[in-house]
mmCIF file of C-alpha atoms in Angstrom:
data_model
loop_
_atom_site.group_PDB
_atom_site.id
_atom_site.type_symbol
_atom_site.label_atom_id
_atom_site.label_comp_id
_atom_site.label_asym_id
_atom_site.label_seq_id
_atom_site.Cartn_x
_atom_site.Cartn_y
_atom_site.Cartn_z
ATOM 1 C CA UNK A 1 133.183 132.368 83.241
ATOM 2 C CA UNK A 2 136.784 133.013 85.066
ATOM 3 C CA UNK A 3 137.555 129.610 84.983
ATOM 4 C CA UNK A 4 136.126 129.128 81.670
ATOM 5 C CA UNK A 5 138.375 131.480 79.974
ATOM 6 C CA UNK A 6 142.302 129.857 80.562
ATOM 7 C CA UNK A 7 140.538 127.095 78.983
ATOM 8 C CA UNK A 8 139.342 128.981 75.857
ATOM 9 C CA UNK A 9 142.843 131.090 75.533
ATOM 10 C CA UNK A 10 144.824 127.566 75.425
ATOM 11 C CA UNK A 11 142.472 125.934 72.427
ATOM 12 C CA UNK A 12 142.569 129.891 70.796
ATOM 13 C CA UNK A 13 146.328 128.978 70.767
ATOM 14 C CA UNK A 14 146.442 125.582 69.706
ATOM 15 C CA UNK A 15 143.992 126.732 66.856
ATOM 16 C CA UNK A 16 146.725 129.434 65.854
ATOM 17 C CA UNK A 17 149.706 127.400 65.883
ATOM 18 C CA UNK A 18 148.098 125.137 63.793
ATOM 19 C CA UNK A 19 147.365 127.902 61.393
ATOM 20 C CA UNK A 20 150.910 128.488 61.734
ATOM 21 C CA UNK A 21 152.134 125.102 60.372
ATOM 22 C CA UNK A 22 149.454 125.158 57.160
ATOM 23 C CA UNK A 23 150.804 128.958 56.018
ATOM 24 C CA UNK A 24 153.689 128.374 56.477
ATOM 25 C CA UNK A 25 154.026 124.942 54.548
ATOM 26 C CA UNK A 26 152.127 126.217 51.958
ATOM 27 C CA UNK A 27 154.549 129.574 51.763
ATOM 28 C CA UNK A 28 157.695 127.086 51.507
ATOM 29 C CA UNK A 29 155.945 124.602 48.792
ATOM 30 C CA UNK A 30 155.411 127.814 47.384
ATOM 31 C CA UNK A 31 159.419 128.837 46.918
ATOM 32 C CA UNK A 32 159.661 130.874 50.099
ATOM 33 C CA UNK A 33 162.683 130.186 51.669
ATOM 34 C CA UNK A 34 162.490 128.975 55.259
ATOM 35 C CA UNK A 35 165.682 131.174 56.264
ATOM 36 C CA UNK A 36 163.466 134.114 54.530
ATOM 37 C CA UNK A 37 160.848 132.878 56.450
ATOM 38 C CA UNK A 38 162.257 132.622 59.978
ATOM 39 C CA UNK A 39 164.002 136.300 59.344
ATOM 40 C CA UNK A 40 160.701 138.008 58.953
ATOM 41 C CA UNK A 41 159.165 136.514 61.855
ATOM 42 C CA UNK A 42 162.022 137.553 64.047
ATOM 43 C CA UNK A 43 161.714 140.878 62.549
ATOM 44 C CA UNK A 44 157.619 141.528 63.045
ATOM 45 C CA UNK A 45 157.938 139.905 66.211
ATOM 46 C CA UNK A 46 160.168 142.406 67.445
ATOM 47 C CA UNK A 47 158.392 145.263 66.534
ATOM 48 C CA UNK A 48 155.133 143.570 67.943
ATOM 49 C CA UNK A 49 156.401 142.430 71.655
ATOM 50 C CA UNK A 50 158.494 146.238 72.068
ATOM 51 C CA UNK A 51 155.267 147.849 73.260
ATOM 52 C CA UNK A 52 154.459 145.515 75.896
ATOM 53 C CA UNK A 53 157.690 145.686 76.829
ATOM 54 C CA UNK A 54 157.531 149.829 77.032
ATOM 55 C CA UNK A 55 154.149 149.712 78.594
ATOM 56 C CA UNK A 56 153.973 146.680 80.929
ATOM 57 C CA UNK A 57 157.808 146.478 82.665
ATOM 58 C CA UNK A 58 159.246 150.687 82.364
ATOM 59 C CA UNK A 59 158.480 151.125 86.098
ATOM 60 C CA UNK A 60 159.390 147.435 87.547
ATOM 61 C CA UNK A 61 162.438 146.521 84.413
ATOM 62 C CA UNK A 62 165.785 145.228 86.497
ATOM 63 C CA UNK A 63 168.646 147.109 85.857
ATOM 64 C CA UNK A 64 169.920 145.073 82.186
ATOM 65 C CA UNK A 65 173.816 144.340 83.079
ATOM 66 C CA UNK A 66 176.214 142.689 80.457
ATOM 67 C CA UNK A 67 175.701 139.022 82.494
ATOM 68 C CA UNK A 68 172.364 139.551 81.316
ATOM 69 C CA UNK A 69 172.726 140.440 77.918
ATOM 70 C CA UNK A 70 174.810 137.503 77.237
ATOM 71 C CA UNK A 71 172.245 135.194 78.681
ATOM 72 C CA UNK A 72 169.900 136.630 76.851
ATOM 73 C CA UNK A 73 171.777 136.268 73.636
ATOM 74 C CA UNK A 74 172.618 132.577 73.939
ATOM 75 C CA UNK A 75 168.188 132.169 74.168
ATOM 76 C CA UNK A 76 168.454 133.671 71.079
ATOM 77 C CA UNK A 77 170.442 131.266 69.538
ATOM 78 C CA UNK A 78 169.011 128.452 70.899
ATOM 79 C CA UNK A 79 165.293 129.852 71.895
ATOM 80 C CA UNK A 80 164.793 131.576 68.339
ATOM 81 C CA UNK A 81 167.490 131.319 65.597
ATOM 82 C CA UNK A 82 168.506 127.258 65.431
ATOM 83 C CA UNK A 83 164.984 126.152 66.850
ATOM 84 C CA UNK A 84 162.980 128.056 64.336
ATOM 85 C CA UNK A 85 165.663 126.853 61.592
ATOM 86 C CA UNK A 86 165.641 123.575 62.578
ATOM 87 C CA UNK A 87 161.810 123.230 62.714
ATOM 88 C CA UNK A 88 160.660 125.200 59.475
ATOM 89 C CA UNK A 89 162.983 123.250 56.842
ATOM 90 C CA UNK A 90 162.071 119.954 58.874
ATOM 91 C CA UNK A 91 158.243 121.293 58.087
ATOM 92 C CA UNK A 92 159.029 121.636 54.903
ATOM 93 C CA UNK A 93 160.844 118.274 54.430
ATOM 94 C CA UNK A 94 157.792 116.576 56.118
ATOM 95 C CA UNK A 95 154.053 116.968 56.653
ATOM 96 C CA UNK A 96 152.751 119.569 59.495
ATOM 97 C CA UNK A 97 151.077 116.598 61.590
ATOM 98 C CA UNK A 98 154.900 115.186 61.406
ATOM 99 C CA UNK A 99 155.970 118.333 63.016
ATOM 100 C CA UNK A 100 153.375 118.692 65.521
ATOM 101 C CA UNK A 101 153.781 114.959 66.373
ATOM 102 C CA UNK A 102 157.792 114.935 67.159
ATOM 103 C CA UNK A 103 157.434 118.691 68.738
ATOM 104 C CA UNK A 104 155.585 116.826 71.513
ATOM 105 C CA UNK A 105 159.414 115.439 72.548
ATOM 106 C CA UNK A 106 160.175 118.606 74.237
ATOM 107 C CA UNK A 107 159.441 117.441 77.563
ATOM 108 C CA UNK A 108 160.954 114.374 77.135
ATOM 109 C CA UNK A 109 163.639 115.911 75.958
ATOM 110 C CA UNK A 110 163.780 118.879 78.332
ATOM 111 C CA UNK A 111 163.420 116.425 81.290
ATOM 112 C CA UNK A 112 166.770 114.805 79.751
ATOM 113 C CA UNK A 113 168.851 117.592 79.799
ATOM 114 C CA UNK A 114 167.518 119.131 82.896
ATOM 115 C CA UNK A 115 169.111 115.990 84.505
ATOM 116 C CA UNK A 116 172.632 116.661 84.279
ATOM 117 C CA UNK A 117 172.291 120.779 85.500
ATOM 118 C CA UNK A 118 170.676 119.617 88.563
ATOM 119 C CA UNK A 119 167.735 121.630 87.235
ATOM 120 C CA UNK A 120 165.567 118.082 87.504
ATOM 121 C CA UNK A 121 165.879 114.594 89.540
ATOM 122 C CA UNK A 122 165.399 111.546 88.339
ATOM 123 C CA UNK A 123 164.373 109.599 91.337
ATOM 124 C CA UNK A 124 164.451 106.241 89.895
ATOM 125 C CA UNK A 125 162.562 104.471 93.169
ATOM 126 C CA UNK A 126 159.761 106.908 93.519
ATOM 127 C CA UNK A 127 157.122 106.314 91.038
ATOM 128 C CA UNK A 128 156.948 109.636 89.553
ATOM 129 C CA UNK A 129 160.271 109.275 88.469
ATOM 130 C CA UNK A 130 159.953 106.152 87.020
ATOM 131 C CA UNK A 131 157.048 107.668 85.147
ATOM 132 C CA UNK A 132 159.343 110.807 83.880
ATOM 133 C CA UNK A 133 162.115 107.662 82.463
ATOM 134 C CA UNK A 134 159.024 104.972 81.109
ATOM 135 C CA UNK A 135 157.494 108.243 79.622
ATOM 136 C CA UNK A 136 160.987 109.351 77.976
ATOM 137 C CA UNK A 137 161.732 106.207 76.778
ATOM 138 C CA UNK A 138 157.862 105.391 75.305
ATOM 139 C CA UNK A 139 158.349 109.204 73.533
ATOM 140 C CA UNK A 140 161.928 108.323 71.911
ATOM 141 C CA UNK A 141 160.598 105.086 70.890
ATOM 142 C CA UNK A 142 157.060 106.779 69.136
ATOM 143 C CA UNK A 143 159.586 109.466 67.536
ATOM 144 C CA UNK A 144 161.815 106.608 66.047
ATOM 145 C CA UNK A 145 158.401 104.975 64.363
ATOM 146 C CA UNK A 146 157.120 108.153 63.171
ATOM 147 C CA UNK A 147 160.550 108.789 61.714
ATOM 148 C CA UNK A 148 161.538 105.752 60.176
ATOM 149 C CA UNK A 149 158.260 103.712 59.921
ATOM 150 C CA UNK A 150 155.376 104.768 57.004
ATOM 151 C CA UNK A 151 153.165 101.365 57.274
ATOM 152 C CA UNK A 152 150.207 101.323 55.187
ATOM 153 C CA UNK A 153 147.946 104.307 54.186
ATOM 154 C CA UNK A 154 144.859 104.643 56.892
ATOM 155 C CA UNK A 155 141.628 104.704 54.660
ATOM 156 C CA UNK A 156 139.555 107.945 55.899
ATOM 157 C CA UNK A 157 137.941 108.885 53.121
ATOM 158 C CA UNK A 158 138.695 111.967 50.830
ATOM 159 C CA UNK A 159 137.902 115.573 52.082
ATOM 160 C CA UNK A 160 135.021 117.129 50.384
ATOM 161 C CA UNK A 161 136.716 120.757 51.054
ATOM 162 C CA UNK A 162 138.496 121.567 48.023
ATOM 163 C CA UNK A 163 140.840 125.130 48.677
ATOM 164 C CA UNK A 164 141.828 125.793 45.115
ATOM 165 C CA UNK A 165 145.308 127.365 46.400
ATOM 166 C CA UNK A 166 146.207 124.733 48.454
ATOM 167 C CA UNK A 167 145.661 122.274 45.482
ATOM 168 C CA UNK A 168 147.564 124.498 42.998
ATOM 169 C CA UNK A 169 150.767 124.385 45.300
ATOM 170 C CA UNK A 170 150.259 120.683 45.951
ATOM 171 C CA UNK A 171 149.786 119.829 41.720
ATOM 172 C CA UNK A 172 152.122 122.345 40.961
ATOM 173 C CA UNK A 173 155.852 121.002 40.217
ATOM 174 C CA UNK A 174 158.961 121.665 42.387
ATOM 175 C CA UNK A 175 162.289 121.174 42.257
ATOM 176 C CA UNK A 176 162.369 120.739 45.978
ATOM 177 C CA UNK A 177 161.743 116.641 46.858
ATOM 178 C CA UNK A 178 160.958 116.132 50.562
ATOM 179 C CA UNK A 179 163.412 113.681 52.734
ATOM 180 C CA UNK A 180 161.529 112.712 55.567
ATOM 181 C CA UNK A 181 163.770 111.374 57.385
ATOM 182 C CA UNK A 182 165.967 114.672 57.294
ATOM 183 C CA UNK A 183 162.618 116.682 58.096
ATOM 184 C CA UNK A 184 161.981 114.772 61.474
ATOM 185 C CA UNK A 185 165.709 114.916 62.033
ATOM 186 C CA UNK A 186 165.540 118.613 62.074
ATOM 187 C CA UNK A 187 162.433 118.674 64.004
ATOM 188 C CA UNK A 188 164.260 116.664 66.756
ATOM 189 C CA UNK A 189 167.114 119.224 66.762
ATOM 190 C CA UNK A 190 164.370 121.622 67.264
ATOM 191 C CA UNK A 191 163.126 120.236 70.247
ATOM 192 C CA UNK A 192 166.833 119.827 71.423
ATOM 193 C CA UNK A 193 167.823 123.726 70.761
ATOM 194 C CA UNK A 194 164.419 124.570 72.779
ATOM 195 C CA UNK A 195 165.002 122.372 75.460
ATOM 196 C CA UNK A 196 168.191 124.194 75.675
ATOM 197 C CA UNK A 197 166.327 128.090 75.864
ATOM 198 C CA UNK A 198 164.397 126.557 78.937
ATOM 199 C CA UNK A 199 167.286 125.669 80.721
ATOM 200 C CA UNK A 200 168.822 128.859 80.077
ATOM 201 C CA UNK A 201 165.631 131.018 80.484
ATOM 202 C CA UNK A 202 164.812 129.545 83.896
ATOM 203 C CA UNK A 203 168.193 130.648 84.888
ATOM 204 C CA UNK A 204 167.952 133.959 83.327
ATOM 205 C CA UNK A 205 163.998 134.333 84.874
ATOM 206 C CA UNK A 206 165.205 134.324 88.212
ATOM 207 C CA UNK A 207 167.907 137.248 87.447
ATOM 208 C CA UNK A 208 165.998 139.093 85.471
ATOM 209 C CA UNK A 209 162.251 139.369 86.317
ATOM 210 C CA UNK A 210 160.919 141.233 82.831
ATOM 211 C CA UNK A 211 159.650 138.637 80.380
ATOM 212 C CA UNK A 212 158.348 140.912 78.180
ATOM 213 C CA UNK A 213 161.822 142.814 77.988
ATOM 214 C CA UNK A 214 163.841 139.783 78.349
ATOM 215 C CA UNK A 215 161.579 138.731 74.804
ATOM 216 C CA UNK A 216 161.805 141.801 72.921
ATOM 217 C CA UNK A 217 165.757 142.095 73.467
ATOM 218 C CA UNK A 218 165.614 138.077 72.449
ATOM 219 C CA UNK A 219 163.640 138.905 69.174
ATOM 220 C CA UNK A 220 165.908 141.456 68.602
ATOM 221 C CA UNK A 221 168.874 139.917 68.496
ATOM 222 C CA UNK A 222 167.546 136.715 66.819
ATOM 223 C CA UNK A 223 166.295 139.059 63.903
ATOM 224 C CA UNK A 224 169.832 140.454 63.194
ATOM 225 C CA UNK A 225 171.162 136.302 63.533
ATOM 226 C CA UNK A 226 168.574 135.284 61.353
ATOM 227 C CA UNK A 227 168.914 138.167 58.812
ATOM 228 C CA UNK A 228 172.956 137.376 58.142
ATOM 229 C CA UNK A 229 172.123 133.682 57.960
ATOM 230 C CA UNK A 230 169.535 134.026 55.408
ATOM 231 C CA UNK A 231 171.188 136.962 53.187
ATOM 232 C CA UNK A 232 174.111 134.714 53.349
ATOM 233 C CA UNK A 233 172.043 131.753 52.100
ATOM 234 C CA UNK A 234 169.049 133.293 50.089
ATOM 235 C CA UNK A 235 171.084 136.028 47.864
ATOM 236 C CA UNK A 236 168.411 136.668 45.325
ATOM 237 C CA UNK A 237 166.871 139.709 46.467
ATOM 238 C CA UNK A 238 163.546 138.682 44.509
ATOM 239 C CA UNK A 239 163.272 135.545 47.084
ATOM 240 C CA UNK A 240 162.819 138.741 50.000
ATOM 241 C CA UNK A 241 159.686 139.671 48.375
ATOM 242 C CA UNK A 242 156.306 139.694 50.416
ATOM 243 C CA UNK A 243 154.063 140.571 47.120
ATOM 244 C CA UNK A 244 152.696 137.128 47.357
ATOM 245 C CA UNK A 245 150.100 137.158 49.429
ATOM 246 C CA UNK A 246 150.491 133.613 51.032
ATOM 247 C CA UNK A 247 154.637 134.600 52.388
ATOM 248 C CA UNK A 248 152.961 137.836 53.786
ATOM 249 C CA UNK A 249 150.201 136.065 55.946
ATOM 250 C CA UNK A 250 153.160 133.677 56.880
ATOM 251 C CA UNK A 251 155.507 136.184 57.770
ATOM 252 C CA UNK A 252 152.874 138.263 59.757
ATOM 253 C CA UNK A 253 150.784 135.596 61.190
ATOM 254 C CA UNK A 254 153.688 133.198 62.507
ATOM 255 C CA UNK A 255 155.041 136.705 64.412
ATOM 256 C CA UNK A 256 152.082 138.158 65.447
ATOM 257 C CA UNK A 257 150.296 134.951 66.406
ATOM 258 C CA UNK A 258 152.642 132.567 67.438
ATOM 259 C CA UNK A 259 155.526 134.971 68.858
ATOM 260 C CA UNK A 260 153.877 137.962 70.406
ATOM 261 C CA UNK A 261 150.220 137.247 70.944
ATOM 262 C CA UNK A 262 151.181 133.403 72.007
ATOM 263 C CA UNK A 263 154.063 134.605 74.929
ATOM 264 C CA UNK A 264 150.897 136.991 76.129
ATOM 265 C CA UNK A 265 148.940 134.046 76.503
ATOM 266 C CA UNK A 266 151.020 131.830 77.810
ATOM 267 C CA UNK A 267 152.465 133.518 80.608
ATOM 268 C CA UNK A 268 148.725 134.994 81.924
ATOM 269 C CA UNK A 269 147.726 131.190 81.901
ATOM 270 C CA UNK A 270 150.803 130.254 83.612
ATOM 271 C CA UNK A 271 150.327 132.854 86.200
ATOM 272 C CA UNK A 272 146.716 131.428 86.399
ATOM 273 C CA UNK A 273 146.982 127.811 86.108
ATOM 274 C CA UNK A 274 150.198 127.103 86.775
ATOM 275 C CA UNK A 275 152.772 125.779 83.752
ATOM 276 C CA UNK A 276 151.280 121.605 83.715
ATOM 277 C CA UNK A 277 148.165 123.329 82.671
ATOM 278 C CA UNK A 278 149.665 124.831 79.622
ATOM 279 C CA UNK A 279 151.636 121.728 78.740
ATOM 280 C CA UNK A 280 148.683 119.538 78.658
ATOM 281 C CA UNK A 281 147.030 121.218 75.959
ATOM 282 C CA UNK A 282 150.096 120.220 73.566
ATOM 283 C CA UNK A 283 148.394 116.779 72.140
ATOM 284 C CA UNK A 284 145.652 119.154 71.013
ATOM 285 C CA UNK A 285 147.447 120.871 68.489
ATOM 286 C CA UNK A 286 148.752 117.420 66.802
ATOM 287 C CA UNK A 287 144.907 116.499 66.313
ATOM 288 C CA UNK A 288 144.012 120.078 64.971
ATOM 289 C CA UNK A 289 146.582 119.755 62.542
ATOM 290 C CA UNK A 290 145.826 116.491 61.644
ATOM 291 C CA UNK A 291 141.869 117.219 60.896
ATOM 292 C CA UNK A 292 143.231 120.638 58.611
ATOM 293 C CA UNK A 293 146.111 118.938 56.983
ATOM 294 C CA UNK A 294 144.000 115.854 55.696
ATOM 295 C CA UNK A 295 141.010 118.447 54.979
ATOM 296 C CA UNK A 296 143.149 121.232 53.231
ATOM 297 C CA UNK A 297 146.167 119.620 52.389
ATOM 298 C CA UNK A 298 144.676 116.972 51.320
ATOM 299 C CA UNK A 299 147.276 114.893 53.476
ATOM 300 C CA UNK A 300 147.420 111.051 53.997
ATOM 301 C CA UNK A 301 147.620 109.353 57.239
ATOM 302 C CA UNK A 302 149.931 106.379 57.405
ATOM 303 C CA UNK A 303 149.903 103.495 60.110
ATOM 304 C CA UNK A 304 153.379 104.725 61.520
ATOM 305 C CA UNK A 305 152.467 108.223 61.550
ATOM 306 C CA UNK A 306 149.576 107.849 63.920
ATOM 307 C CA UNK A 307 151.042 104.705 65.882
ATOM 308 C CA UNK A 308 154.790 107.305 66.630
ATOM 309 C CA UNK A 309 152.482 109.804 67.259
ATOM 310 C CA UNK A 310 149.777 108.044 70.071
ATOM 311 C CA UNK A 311 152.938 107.131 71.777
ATOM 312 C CA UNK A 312 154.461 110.142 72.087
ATOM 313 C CA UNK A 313 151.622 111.592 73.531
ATOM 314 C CA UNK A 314 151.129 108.815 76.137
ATOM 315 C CA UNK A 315 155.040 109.422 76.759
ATOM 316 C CA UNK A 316 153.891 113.219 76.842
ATOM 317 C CA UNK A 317 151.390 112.282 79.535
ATOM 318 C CA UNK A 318 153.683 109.753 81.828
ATOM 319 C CA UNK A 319 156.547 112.479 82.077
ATOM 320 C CA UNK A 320 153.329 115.412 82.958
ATOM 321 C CA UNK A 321 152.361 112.873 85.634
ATOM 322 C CA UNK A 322 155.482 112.224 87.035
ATOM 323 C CA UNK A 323 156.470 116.065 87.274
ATOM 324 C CA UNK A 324 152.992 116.618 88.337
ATOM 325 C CA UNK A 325 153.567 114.215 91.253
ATOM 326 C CA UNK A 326 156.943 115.197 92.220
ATOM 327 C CA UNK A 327 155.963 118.805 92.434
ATOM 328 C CA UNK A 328 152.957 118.206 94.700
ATOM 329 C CA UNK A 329 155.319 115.945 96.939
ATOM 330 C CA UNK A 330 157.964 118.496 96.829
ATOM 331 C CA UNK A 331 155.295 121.326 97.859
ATOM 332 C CA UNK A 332 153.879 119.143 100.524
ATOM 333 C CA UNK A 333 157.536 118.222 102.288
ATOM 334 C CA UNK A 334 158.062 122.407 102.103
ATOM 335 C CA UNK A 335 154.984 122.772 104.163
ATOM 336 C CA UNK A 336 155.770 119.899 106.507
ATOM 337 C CA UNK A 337 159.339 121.484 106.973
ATOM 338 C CA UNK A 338 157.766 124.671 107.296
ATOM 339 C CA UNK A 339 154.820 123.989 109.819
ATOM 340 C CA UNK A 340 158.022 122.006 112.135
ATOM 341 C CA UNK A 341 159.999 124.963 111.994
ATOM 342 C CA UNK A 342 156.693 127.225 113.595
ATOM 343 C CA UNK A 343 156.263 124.899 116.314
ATOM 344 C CA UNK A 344 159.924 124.527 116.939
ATOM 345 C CA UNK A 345 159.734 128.571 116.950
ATOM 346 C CA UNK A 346 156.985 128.579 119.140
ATOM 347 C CA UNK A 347 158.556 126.030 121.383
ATOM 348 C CA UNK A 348 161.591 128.337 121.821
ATOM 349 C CA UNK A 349 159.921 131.580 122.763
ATOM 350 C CA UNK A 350 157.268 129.606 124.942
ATOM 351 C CA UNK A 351 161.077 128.554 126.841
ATOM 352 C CA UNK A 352 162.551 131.598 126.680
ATOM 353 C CA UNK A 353 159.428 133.131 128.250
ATOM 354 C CA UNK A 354 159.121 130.708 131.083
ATOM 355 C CA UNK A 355 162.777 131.519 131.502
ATOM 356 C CA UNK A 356 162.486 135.362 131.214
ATOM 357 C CA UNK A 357 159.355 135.415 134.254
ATOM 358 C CA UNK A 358 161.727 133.057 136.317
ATOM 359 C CA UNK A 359 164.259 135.455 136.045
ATOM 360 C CA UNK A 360 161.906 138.515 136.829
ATOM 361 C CA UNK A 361 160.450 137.064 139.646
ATOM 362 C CA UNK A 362 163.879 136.159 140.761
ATOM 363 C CA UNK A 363 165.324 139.437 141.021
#
C-alpha cells in the first residue's frame, strides 16, 4: 500500500488543481476581480502554511539573515505575486483547459533559463540533450497553435450534467469580452515568472534548509504585494466582499488546496519519489480539466486546442526524458569517480603499509 499511496496523493492533487481552475473561472465570470482574487489566496495561505512552519522546522529553522530575506522576497515576486497575476487574468481571458495546456511550458521553459545560470547543460551531442532542445522546441511550437490557431469545433457530444450555477454565469451578460490571445499571453508570462522562483528557490534551498518557513515568510510577503496592487486597482470596497458564496470557496479553496495542502504534498512525494515523479503527473491535470470544463462548463474543444496541447505534452515528455537520462548518467559517473577514488585510497595505504613494515623491520 506504501507504494500505492505517492501515486494516489499526486492524482488527489491533480484533482484539486483542477478544482482550482473551475472556481476560480467561475468566481471571475462572476465579477470577482482576479487581483481580489490572488490577494486572498496569499492571505489564507499564509495563515494556513504558519503552523507547519511553527511545528515542523522551530528546532532545525537556520538562522534567517538579511541575504535570506531578500532571496526570499524576490520568490515572492516572481514565485507568488506576477505568476499568480499573470495566470488568473490569462484564466479568465481564456478557457481553464487553455491554462492547464500552456502551464505544461514550465519545463520547457525552466530548462531555457536554467541554461544561461549554469544551473542546466545543454549537451547538444548526447541524446538527452538533444531530447531537452527537440522537446523545447516541439512545446513552443504546440503553445504557438494553441495560442493562435482555433481550427474547427471537435464534435463530442453535449454533456448531460447540467449545474444550474455554472449555466447562469455562462448565459448571464458581462461587460468583460475574453481576448484569447492576451489570456495565453499571460499564461506564458506565468510560466516565465515561475521558471524564474525555481531558479531562485534552488539557490535559496541550499542556504536555507526550512521549506515550510522559507513558504510562510514567501506567502507573507506576497500577501502585503498583492494587497497594494489590488487596492490600488480594485478601489470599490464592495468588489472585497466574500458574501458570495462562489469568491469564498475560491478564495479558500485555491489557498488551502493549492498553496498549503499542495506544497505538503509535493515535497513528501519528492522526498519519496524523487522530483521526475511529480512532474510526470502534469499532463494529468490538462485531461481532468478538459473532461470538467466540457461537462460543467459546458466548454468546446477546438482542433487547435487539442493539437497545441498533445504537443506540448509530448514536448513535456522529451525534456522529462532527457533530464531523466542526464541525471542517471550524471549519478552513475559520481559513483564511477567515487568507487576510483576508494581503490586509489586503498592503493595508497596498502603502499604506505608495505613501506611502514619495511621501515620497522629495518630499524
Amino acid at each position: 500500500m506504501g507504494d500505492y499511496l505517492p501515486f494516489l496523493a499526486m492524482v488527489f492533487l491533480q484533482v484539486g488543481y483542477a478544482g482550482m481552475n473551475i472556481t476560480s473561472k467561475l468566481a471571475m465570470d462572476s465579477g470577482m476581480n482576479p487581483f481580489v482574487l490572488v490577494a486572498y489566496r496569499q492571505i489564507f495561505a499564509t495563515v494556513a502554511i504558519i503552523p507547519f512552519a511553527y511545528f515542523l522546522e522551530r528546532k532545525t529553522r537556520p538562522r534567517i539573515t538579511w541575504g535570506i530575506l531578500f532571496q526570499i522576497f524576490l520568490c515572492s515576486i516572481f514565485g507568488a505575486t506576477l505568476n499568480q497575476i499573470f495566470y488568473f487574468i490569462g484564466l479568465k481571458n481564456s478557457t481553464p483547459t487553455i491554462a492547464c495546456a500552456l502551464s505544461n511550458l514550465l519545463p520547457a521553459i525552466t530548462f531555457l533559463m536554467a541554461v544561461p545560470f549554469r544551473q542546466e547543460n545543454v549537451g547538444i551531442k548526447r541524446k538527452p540533450g538533444q531530447a531537452k532542445v527537440l522537446g523545447t522546441i516541439v512545446c513552443v511550437g504546440g503553445a504557438m497553435m494553441l495560442s493562435f490557431y482555433h481550427g474547427c469545433t471537435i464534435n463530442i457530444g453535449e454533456s448531460k450534467i447540467h449545474w444550474e450555477y455554472a449555466e447562469e454565469m455562462r448565459e448571464r451578460p458581462s461587460s468583460h469580452e475574453p481576448n484569447f490571445i492576451l489570456g495565453t499571453l499571460l499564461i506564458i508570462a506565468s510560466c516565465v515568472a515561475w521558471a524564474a522562483w525555481f531558479i531562485i528557490q534552488a539557490n535559496l534551498s541550499k542556504k536555507f534548509a526550512a521549506p515550510y518557513t522559507s513558504s510562510a515568510l514567501m506567502c507573507f510577503m506576497a500577501s502585503i504585494e498583492c494587497g497594494v496592487i489590488g487596492i490600488f486597482v480594485e478601489r470599490n470596497i464592495s468588489a472585497w466582499s466574500l458574501r458570495s458564496s462562489i469568491r469564498l470557496v475560491a478564495a479558500l479553496y485555491s489557498a488551502l488546496v493549492c498553496s498549503a495542502l499542495a506544497f505538503c504534498l509535493i515535497s513528501w512525494c519528492i522526498q519519496r519519489k524523487g522530483p521526475l515523479y511529480v512532474s510526470v503527473f502534469s499532463p494529468l491535470l490538462l485531461v481532468i480539466v478538459a473532461i470538467l470544463s466540457w461537462a460543467l462548463l459546458q466548454e468546446k474543444l477546438y482542433v487547435g486546442t487539442a493539437v497545441g496541447s498533445v504537443l506540448i505534452v509530448v514536448g513535456l515528455y522529451a525534456v522529462l526524458w532527457g533530464k531523466d537520462k542526464e541525471m542517471k548518467q550524471r549519478n552513475n559517473n559520481e559513483e564511477t569517480q567515487g568507487e576510483k577514488q576508494e581503490e586509489k585510497d586503498d592503493l595508497e595505504l596498502q603502499i604506505f603499509g608495505y613501506s611502514s613494515g619495511n621501515l620497522h623491520v629495518t630499524s
